[in-house]
Tab-separated table of C-alpha atoms and ligand atoms in Angstrom:
chain	number	residue	atom	x	y	z
O	99	MET	CA	28.266	20.847	-5.022
O	100	PHE	CA	28.776	18.217	-2.512
O	101	THR	CA	30.684	15.041	-2.523
O	102	ILE	CA	28.086	12.323	-1.958
O	103	GLU	CA	28.938	8.053	-1.241
O	104	THR	CA	27.622	6.408	-3.771
O	105	ASN	CA	24.510	5.087	-1.976
O	106	GLY	CA	23.530	8.438	-0.982
O	107	ARG	CA	21.606	11.249	-2.321
O	108	GLU	CA	20.850	14.979	-2.040
O	109	ILE	CA	17.371	16.436	-1.514
O	110	TYR	CA	16.722	20.497	-2.116
O	111	GLY	CA	13.650	21.668	-0.619
O	112	ARG	CA	11.394	23.869	1.803
O	113	LEU	CA	11.446	21.732	5.162
O	114	VAL	CA	8.155	21.650	6.592
O	115	THR	CA	9.465	21.384	10.376
O	116	THR	CA	11.497	24.856	9.830
O	117	GLY	CA	9.890	26.435	6.836
O	118	GLU	CA	14.132	26.997	6.149
O	119	TYR	CA	15.822	26.116	2.347
O	120	VAL	CA	18.162	23.392	2.623
O	121	TYR	CA	19.794	20.078	1.183
O	122	VAL	CA	18.931	16.655	3.441
O	123	GLN	CA	22.029	14.919	2.461
O	124	THR	CA	21.445	10.839	3.163
O	125	ILE	CA	23.822	8.015	3.193
O	126	GLY	CA	22.379	4.286	3.250
O	127	GLU	CA	19.055	4.325	5.192
O	128	ARG	CA	20.476	7.509	7.455
O	129	ILE	CA	20.567	11.243	6.895
O	130	HIS	CA	23.718	12.098	7.099
O	131	ARG	CA	23.585	15.803	7.210
O	132	ILE	CA	21.249	18.976	7.088
O	133	ILE	CA	22.605	21.843	4.678
O	134	PRO	CA	21.163	25.128	4.921
O	135	ALA	CA	20.410	26.231	1.266
O	136	GLU	CA	19.426	29.337	-0.449
O	137	LYS	CA	16.128	29.897	-1.365
O	138	GLN	CA	16.201	28.478	-5.401
O	139	GLU	CA	14.448	30.814	-8.002
O	140	ILE	CA	11.564	28.919	-9.707
O	141	ASP	CA	9.658	29.598	-13.362
O	142	GLY	CA	6.198	30.791	-12.297
O	143	THR	CA	4.838	27.599	-13.582
O	144	LYS	CA	6.519	25.770	-10.832
O	145	GLU	CA	5.839	24.831	-7.183
O	146	GLU	CA	7.995	24.743	-4.171
O	147	LEU	CA	9.106	21.334	-3.338
O	148	TRP	CA	8.670	20.524	0.461
O	149	ILE	CA	10.566	17.898	2.055
O	150	ALA	CA	8.671	16.681	5.302
O	151	PRO	CA	9.378	13.468	7.379
O	152	GLY	CA	7.504	10.091	6.181
O	153	LEU	CA	3.909	10.346	7.597
O	154	ILE	CA	3.434	7.602	10.649
O	155	ASP	CA	-0.395	6.092	11.259
O	156	LEU	CA	-0.822	4.566	14.756
O	157	GLN	CA	-4.296	2.869	13.338
O	158	ILE	CA	-4.483	1.181	10.030
O	159	ASN	CA	-6.886	-1.998	9.146
O	160	GLY	CA	-6.219	-2.331	5.433
O	161	PHE	CA	-5.588	-0.630	2.556
O	162	ALA	CA	-6.335	-0.606	-0.836
O	163	GLY	CA	-8.223	-3.683	-0.950
O	164	TYR	CA	-5.929	-5.802	1.066
O	165	ASP	CA	-7.570	-6.590	4.862
O	166	LEU	CA	-5.423	-7.284	7.773
O	167	ASN	CA	-8.368	-8.603	9.671
O	168	MET	CA	-9.534	-10.951	6.842
O	169	ALA	CA	-11.210	-14.034	8.492
O	170	GLU	CA	-11.543	-16.449	5.584
O	171	ALA	CA	-7.922	-16.305	3.615
O	172	ASP	CA	-5.427	-18.719	4.686
O	173	LEU	CA	-2.351	-17.634	6.641
O	174	GLU	CA	-0.133	-17.387	3.653
O	175	GLN	CA	-2.657	-15.291	1.489
O	176	ARG	CA	-2.415	-13.078	4.785
O	177	VAL	CA	0.980	-12.642	4.728
O	178	LYS	CA	1.618	-11.886	1.036
O	179	ALA	CA	-1.440	-9.541	1.828
O	180	ILE	CA	0.451	-7.971	4.615
O	181	GLY	CA	3.113	-7.006	2.173
O	182	LEU	CA	1.193	-5.736	-0.950
O	183	MET	CA	-0.755	-3.080	1.641
O	184	THR	CA	2.475	-2.015	3.031
O	185	ARG	CA	3.833	-0.985	-0.158
O	186	GLU	CA	0.312	0.262	-1.135
O	187	VAL	CA	0.431	2.129	2.397
O	188	LEU	CA	3.583	3.608	1.360
O	189	LYS	CA	3.021	5.211	-1.982
O	190	SER	CA	0.729	7.155	-0.164
O	191	GLY	CA	3.543	8.821	1.899
O	192	THR	CA	3.042	6.617	5.026
O	193	THR	CA	6.631	5.144	5.791
O	194	SER	CA	5.728	3.491	9.193
O	195	PHE	CA	2.496	2.482	10.481
O	196	CYS	CA	0.737	-0.121	13.577
O	197	PRO	CA	-1.350	-2.591	11.756
O	198	THR	CA	-4.587	-2.587	13.563
O	199	VAL	CA	-6.209	-5.722	14.892
O	200	ILE	CA	-9.614	-5.421	16.281
O	201	THR	CA	-12.255	-7.599	17.676
O	202	ALA	CA	-12.830	-10.798	16.907
O	203	GLY	CA	-13.126	-14.687	18.012
O	204	PHE	CA	-9.995	-16.126	19.951
O	205	GLU	CA	-8.800	-18.025	17.029
O	206	GLN	CA	-9.175	-15.012	14.234
O	207	ILE	CA	-7.467	-12.631	16.529
O	208	HIS	CA	-4.831	-15.339	17.019
O	209	SER	CA	-4.420	-15.885	13.299
O	210	SER	CA	-4.313	-12.369	11.578
O	211	LEU	CA	-1.438	-11.587	14.759
O	212	THR	CA	0.224	-14.512	13.264
O	213	ALA	CA	0.441	-13.259	9.857
O	214	ILE	CA	1.840	-10.399	10.435
O	215	ARG	CA	4.697	-11.784	12.511
O	216	LEU	CA	5.363	-14.030	10.018
O	217	ALA	CA	5.005	-11.282	7.036
O	218	CYS	CA	7.602	-9.791	9.537
O	219	GLU	CA	9.550	-12.161	10.104
O	220	ARG	CA	10.402	-12.928	6.103
O	221	ASP	CA	10.375	-9.600	5.031
O	222	PRO	CA	13.164	-6.918	6.450
O	223	PHE	CA	11.545	-4.191	4.643
O	224	ILE	CA	8.030	-4.800	6.049
O	225	ASP	CA	9.172	-5.636	9.239
O	226	SER	CA	10.814	-1.734	9.037
O	227	CYS	CA	7.177	0.080	8.300
O	228	ILE	CA	5.713	-2.103	10.679
O	229	LEU	CA	6.200	-0.129	13.608
O	230	GLY	CA	4.361	-2.906	16.295
O	231	ILE	CA	0.783	-3.662	16.179
O	232	HIS	CA	-2.607	-2.053	17.591
O	233	LEU	CA	-4.758	-4.304	19.025
O	234	GLU	CA	-8.301	-2.366	19.161
O	235	GLY	CA	-10.553	-4.809	21.265
O	236	PRO	CA	-12.144	-7.286	22.384
O	237	TYR	CA	-12.183	-5.634	26.133
O	238	LEU	CA	-14.458	-2.737	24.808
O	239	SER	CA	-17.856	-1.462	25.779
O	240	GLU	CA	-21.101	-3.627	24.540
O	241	GLN	CA	-23.203	-0.806	24.004
O	242	ASP	CA	-24.489	0.556	20.359
O	243	GLY	CA	-22.510	3.500	19.866
O	244	PRO	CA	-19.412	2.848	21.260
O	245	ARG	CA	-18.968	-0.273	20.563
O	246	GLY	CA	-19.013	1.177	16.919
O	247	ALA	CA	-18.742	-2.092	14.106
O	248	HIS	CA	-16.769	-4.034	16.963
O	249	PRO	CA	-19.384	-7.489	17.122
O	250	LEU	CA	-21.275	-7.685	19.934
O	251	GLU	CA	-20.593	-11.521	20.431
O	252	HIS	CA	-16.584	-10.672	20.997
O	253	VAL	CA	-16.129	-8.033	23.189
O	254	LYS	CA	-15.642	-8.944	27.061
O	255	ASP	CA	-13.621	-8.017	30.186
O	256	PRO	CA	-9.748	-8.038	29.854
O	257	ASP	CA	-7.937	-11.199	30.502
O	258	TRP	CA	-4.259	-11.053	30.678
O	259	GLU	CA	-3.681	-14.528	29.712
O	260	GLU	CA	-5.422	-14.361	26.903
O	261	PHE	CA	-3.441	-11.659	25.603
O	262	CYS	CA	-0.135	-13.056	27.053
O	263	ALA	CA	-1.098	-15.698	24.547
O	264	TRP	CA	-1.832	-13.300	21.701
O	265	GLN	CA	1.497	-11.114	22.560
O	266	GLU	CA	3.602	-14.696	22.139
O	267	ALA	CA	1.513	-15.137	18.375
O	268	ALA	CA	2.500	-11.772	17.442
O	269	GLY	CA	6.439	-12.275	18.280
O	270	GLY	CA	5.764	-9.372	20.934
O	271	ARG	CA	4.852	-7.112	18.672
O	272	ILE	CA	1.843	-5.913	20.003
O	273	ARG	CA	3.024	-2.480	20.927
O	274	MET	CA	-0.441	-0.938	21.217
O	275	VAL	CA	-3.851	-1.408	23.251
O	276	THR	CA	-6.758	-0.242	22.864
O	277	LEU	CA	-9.626	-0.641	25.542
O	278	ALA	CA	-13.031	0.457	27.649
O	279	PRO	CA	-11.660	1.823	31.224
O	280	GLU	CA	-15.160	1.137	32.698
O	281	ARG	CA	-14.524	-3.051	31.896
O	282	SER	CA	-13.754	-4.669	35.100
O	283	GLY	CA	-10.233	-5.394	35.930
O	284	ALA	CA	-9.797	-2.797	33.757
O	285	VAL	CA	-7.211	-1.032	35.850
O	286	PRO	CA	-5.191	-4.080	36.779
O	287	MET	CA	-4.725	-4.570	33.106
O	288	ILE	CA	-3.756	-1.473	32.580
O	289	ASN	CA	-0.586	-1.294	34.941
O	290	LYS	CA	0.452	-4.740	33.350
O	291	LEU	CA	0.380	-3.831	29.706
O	292	VAL	CA	2.127	-0.306	30.613
O	293	GLN	CA	5.143	-2.095	32.894
O	294	ALA	CA	5.221	-4.914	29.523
O	295	GLY	CA	5.272	-1.641	27.819
O	296	ILE	CA	3.078	-0.978	25.630
O	297	LEU	CA	0.908	1.921	24.709
O	298	VAL	CA	-2.957	2.029	26.413
O	299	CYS	CA	-5.285	3.815	25.116
O	300	ILE	CA	-8.998	4.879	25.997
O	301	GLY	CA	-11.495	3.866	23.309
O	302	HIS	CA	-14.687	2.271	22.241
O	303	CYS	CA	-15.834	3.034	25.771
O	304	ALA	CA	-18.671	4.521	27.604
O	305	ALA	CA	-16.594	5.176	30.906
O	306	SER	CA	-17.742	7.774	33.713
O	307	HIS	CA	-15.203	10.820	34.467
O	308	ASP	CA	-13.764	8.734	37.702
O	309	GLU	CA	-13.138	5.676	35.504
O	310	ILE	CA	-11.409	7.764	32.819
O	311	THR	CA	-9.352	9.493	35.296
O	312	ALA	CA	-8.329	5.472	37.355
O	313	ALA	CA	-7.289	4.392	33.452
O	314	VAL	CA	-4.869	6.920	33.242
O	315	ASP	CA	-3.575	7.042	36.803
O	316	ALA	CA	-2.749	3.204	35.991
O	317	GLY	CA	-0.951	4.780	32.865
O	318	ALA	CA	-3.098	5.524	29.571
O	319	ARG	CA	-2.019	8.118	26.951
O	320	MET	CA	-3.832	7.879	24.432
O	321	SER	CA	-7.534	8.034	22.928
O	322	THR	CA	-8.429	6.471	20.603
O	323	HIS	CA	-9.959	8.622	17.638
O	324	LEU	CA	-11.653	10.572	19.924
O	325	GLY	CA	-15.418	11.703	19.659
O	326	ASN	CA	-16.308	8.819	17.029
O	327	ALA	CA	-17.447	5.556	18.609
O	328	ALA	CA	-19.655	7.486	20.982
O	329	HIS	CA	-23.429	7.367	21.465
O	330	SER	CA	-24.629	9.479	19.086
O	331	HIS	CA	-26.800	11.976	21.946
O	332	LEU	CA	-24.925	12.420	25.135
O	333	PRO	CA	-25.410	14.211	28.411
O	334	ARG	CA	-24.335	17.914	27.978
O	335	HIS	CA	-21.365	17.628	30.737
O	336	PRO	CA	-20.082	15.568	31.957
O	337	ASN	CA	-19.428	12.755	29.362
O	338	TYR	CA	-16.250	10.564	28.267
O	339	ILE	CA	-15.390	13.008	25.469
O	340	TRP	CA	-15.269	15.899	27.867
O	341	SER	CA	-13.531	14.015	30.407
O	342	GLN	CA	-10.913	12.854	27.946
O	343	LEU	CA	-10.708	16.212	26.557
O	344	ALA	CA	-9.737	17.819	29.574
O	345	GLU	CA	-7.183	15.447	30.814
O	346	ASP	CA	-3.960	16.498	29.714
O	347	ARG	CA	-2.017	12.887	29.908
O	348	LEU	CA	-4.740	12.476	27.035
O	349	ILE	CA	-3.098	12.325	23.771
O	350	PRO	CA	-6.060	11.589	21.121
O	351	SER	CA	-6.101	10.222	18.112
O	352	ILE	CA	-8.598	11.600	15.737
O	353	ILE	CA	-9.813	10.686	11.924
O	354	SER	CA	-9.573	13.935	10.159
O	355	ASP	CA	-11.394	12.245	7.353
O	356	GLY	CA	-13.829	15.292	7.040
O	357	HIS	CA	-16.547	12.614	7.589
O	358	HIS	CA	-15.631	10.959	10.949
O	359	LEU	CA	-15.768	14.491	12.930
O	360	HIS	CA	-17.359	17.892	12.057
O	361	PRO	CA	-14.466	20.371	11.104
O	362	SER	CA	-15.682	22.417	14.048
O	363	VAL	CA	-15.202	19.443	16.322
O	364	VAL	CA	-11.386	19.372	15.014
O	365	LYS	CA	-10.881	22.605	15.530
O	366	VAL	CA	-12.054	23.046	19.049
O	367	MET	CA	-10.264	19.516	20.160
O	368	ALA	CA	-6.387	21.477	18.487
O	369	ARG	CA	-7.457	24.063	20.677
O	370	ALA	CA	-8.441	21.940	23.706
O	371	LYS	CA	-5.127	19.856	22.897
O	372	ASN	CA	-3.080	22.697	22.654
O	373	ASN	CA	-2.101	20.530	18.629
O	374	HIS	CA	-1.014	17.988	21.237
O	375	ILE	CA	-3.318	15.135	18.823
O	376	VAL	CA	-2.616	12.484	16.433
O	377	LEU	CA	-3.553	11.865	13.143
O	378	VAL	CA	-4.934	8.119	12.373
O	379	SER	CA	-6.381	6.990	9.119
O	380	ASP	CA	-8.158	4.261	10.581
O	381	ALA	CA	-8.517	3.252	6.979
O	382	VAL	CA	-9.668	0.050	5.487
O	383	HIS	CA	-9.621	-2.822	3.115
O	384	LEU	CA	-12.384	-0.287	1.056
O	385	ALA	CA	-9.576	2.760	1.148
O	386	TYR	CA	-8.682	3.947	-2.350
O	387	MET	CA	-11.807	1.841	-3.979
O	388	GLN	CA	-14.424	2.372	-6.230
O	389	PRO	CA	-17.312	3.619	-4.434
O	390	GLY	CA	-20.419	1.146	-4.170
O	391	ILE	CA	-21.811	-1.605	-1.590
O	392	TYR	CA	-19.177	-3.965	-0.309
O	393	LYS	CA	-19.524	-6.762	2.335
O	394	THR	CA	-17.041	-7.085	5.034
O	395	HIS	CA	-16.797	-8.425	8.169
O	396	VAL	CA	-16.885	-5.114	9.812
O	397	GLY	CA	-20.418	-4.684	10.501
O	398	GLY	CA	-21.589	-7.046	7.492
O	399	GLU	CA	-22.598	-5.057	4.400
O	400	VAL	CA	-20.728	-1.267	3.832
O	401	GLU	CA	-21.338	1.745	1.372
O	402	LEU	CA	-18.513	3.523	0.133
O	403	LEU	CA	-19.847	6.815	-0.781
O	404	PRO	CA	-18.307	9.013	-4.313
O	405	SER	CA	-17.032	11.176	-0.915
O	406	GLY	CA	-15.177	8.744	0.624
O	407	ARG	CA	-17.533	8.367	3.644
O	408	LEU	CA	-17.611	4.753	4.351
O	409	GLN	CA	-20.961	3.573	6.453
O	410	THR	CA	-22.495	0.549	7.590
O	411	VAL	CA	-25.612	-0.246	5.150
O	412	ALA	CA	-27.843	-1.457	8.179
O	413	ASN	CA	-27.980	1.812	9.795
O	414	PRO	CA	-26.178	4.744	7.519
O	415	LEU	CA	-25.607	6.551	10.697
O	416	VAL	CA	-22.750	4.052	11.902
O	417	LEU	CA	-18.970	4.611	10.323
O	418	ALA	CA	-17.374	1.672	9.235
O	419	GLY	CA	-13.811	2.785	9.644
O	420	ALA	CA	-12.380	4.997	6.984
O	421	ALA	CA	-11.214	5.618	3.408
O	422	VAL	CA	-8.853	8.205	2.854
O	423	SER	CA	-5.069	8.310	3.773
O	424	LEU	CA	-3.283	9.597	6.677
O	425	ALA	CA	-1.821	12.517	4.087
O	426	GLU	CA	-5.220	13.854	3.403
O	427	CYS	CA	-6.027	13.785	6.715
O	428	VAL	CA	-2.809	16.350	7.301
O	429	GLN	CA	-4.243	17.941	4.363
O	430	ASN	CA	-7.480	18.357	6.358
O	431	PHE	CA	-6.698	19.046	9.087
O	432	ARG	CA	-5.344	22.327	8.123
O	433	GLN	CA	-7.995	23.160	6.494
O	434	PHE	CA	-10.601	22.387	9.501
O	435	THR	CA	-8.429	24.391	11.753
O	436	GLN	CA	-6.522	27.021	9.947
O	437	SER	CA	-2.648	25.852	11.189
O	438	ASP	CA	0.106	26.399	9.297
O	439	LEU	CA	1.844	23.302	6.961
O	440	GLN	CA	4.635	22.341	10.036
O	441	THR	CA	1.852	22.071	12.912
O	442	ALA	CA	-0.495	19.945	10.539
O	443	PHE	CA	2.729	17.825	9.542
O	444	LYS	CA	3.541	17.356	13.285
O	445	LEU	CA	0.178	15.649	14.281
O	446	ALA	CA	1.301	12.855	11.511
O	447	THR	CA	5.008	12.783	12.382
O	448	LEU	CA	6.631	13.684	15.327
O	449	ILE	CA	3.949	13.328	17.800
O	450	PRO	CA	3.083	10.005	17.355
O	451	ALA	CA	6.435	8.943	16.872
O	452	ARG	CA	7.308	10.330	20.516
O	453	LEU	CA	3.955	8.825	21.537
O	454	ILE	CA	4.919	5.183	21.020
O	455	GLY	CA	8.907	5.916	21.543
O	456	GLU	CA	10.586	6.108	18.153
O	457	PRO	CA	13.531	8.880	18.266
O	458	LEU	CA	14.794	8.286	15.034
O	459	ILE	CA	11.232	9.229	12.596
O	460	GLY	CA	9.155	11.780	13.055
O	461	ASP	CA	11.653	14.772	12.147
O	462	VAL	CA	14.107	14.987	9.186
O	463	GLN	CA	16.962	15.304	11.720
O	464	THR	CA	20.788	14.050	11.515
O	465	ASN	CA	21.651	10.291	11.579
O	466	GLY	CA	17.898	9.633	12.192
O	467	LEU	CA	16.364	7.267	9.411
O	468	ALA	CA	16.142	8.664	5.942
O	469	ASP	CA	11.956	8.427	6.224
O	470	ILE	CA	11.142	11.400	3.863
O	471	LEU	CA	8.590	12.492	1.425
O	472	THR	CA	8.685	15.447	-1.287
O	473	PHE	CA	5.438	17.348	-2.056
O	474	THR	CA	4.251	20.421	-3.672
O	475	TRP	CA	1.690	22.531	-1.837
O	476	ASN	CA	-1.175	24.188	-4.139
O	477	GLU	CA	-2.604	26.936	-2.213
O	478	ALA	CA	-4.977	27.828	-4.474
O	479	GLU	CA	-7.039	24.575	-4.331
O	480	ASP	CA	-5.369	23.878	-0.689
O	481	LYS	CA	-3.676	20.407	-1.958
O	482	LEU	CA	-1.181	18.148	-1.255
O	483	ASN	CA	0.451	16.975	-4.099
O	484	LEU	CA	2.750	13.925	-3.274
O	485	LYS	CA	6.521	13.887	-5.335
O	486	THR	CA	8.913	11.120	-4.098
O	487	VAL	CA	8.793	9.053	-0.875
O	488	ILE	CA	11.781	7.893	0.667
O	489	LYS	CA	12.126	4.719	3.017
O	490	ARG	CA	14.941	4.499	4.908
O	491	GLY	CA	17.549	6.282	1.465
O	492	GLU	CA	15.499	4.055	-0.749
O	493	MET	CA	13.025	5.612	-3.030
O	494	ILE	CA	9.958	3.708	-2.985
O	495	PHE	CA	7.849	6.270	-5.164
O	496	SER	CA	7.926	8.834	-7.520
O	497	ALA	CA	5.838	10.820	-9.056
O	498	ALA	CA	7.447	11.366	-12.330
O	499	LYS	CA	7.621	7.391	-13.035
O	500	ALA	CA	3.991	6.645	-11.547
Y	380	ZN	ZN1	-12.338	1.664	16.475
């Protein structure tokens, strides 16, 4: 029907962003045209094919056995692991992500950042998948609960000189910083980070209402996994969860894996924020591994349950990161909030893309980058079945060949 240049492709399906039937034509790494189409009749045994933008995950610590924060391995091993991990992440439908480096000593954070920089410098494909680094810590709360599984001996007050040394090791790739607004020096630190073009996120904190407001006045724009990394008991009001929910300038990220937040909390947050929310996986290296007890640097021994819940052995109430993909979080969000597919996808595509400042991804748009998923939706099981993953025009995953 259409003439496509040899390096292009044409995909027919129903666009998740509009509900329309279209042909999406790609040439090279870009979307060339989106052409309206008639609904094609399919036989009763098949399901309709949907087309969506590739998912964007602003918080990934590891995946499928690969760990971004591993302490012992040498630099070359780590660089290799980042490459292998990136390919596994892509197969799950996430075409862009922010590898997340967590609280540790100066040298360990330095080497984690160096490994990510080297992986990006050596392989343009890895570089195209990594939007930037999310530095979660070490300027976080010391208190049990808000600190989560971040090691007590390494959490501290913000230190701009130290941050600059890390940013240099990262080759300027740190693009998000999560910090606690109640830390001494937090506001001047936020000012400097915002001036440097970095997305500042409030998280792992025990801040007062005024401290949260001051951080937002200084330019903080996201709440990191809101509702988690919190005390198990809070004053009924005000508290740091209400304050962040009520602050319209903050977009919260949430982990809708079914374990980090009760479905009712996800629903209330979605309503309070009018769906201006970012879904993150917060996946750790045990995502997609067999259930069992594992030894990790995050909180020592952790247990992965068959349900996908990942908790510390010392205190089963403390979660140690998540073990599901972002695609599953999209599926859960839709279920927990009774929203449509379009809304659920937006939280893992357009909203994170615009929040971090990436105009060419997060949407299926003419001249945008051809980061595209196709999937079918099983309404009876309420389940998303990924069919293909295309990254910058290149087919990375096909369920037919898997
Ligand atoms: Zn965290």
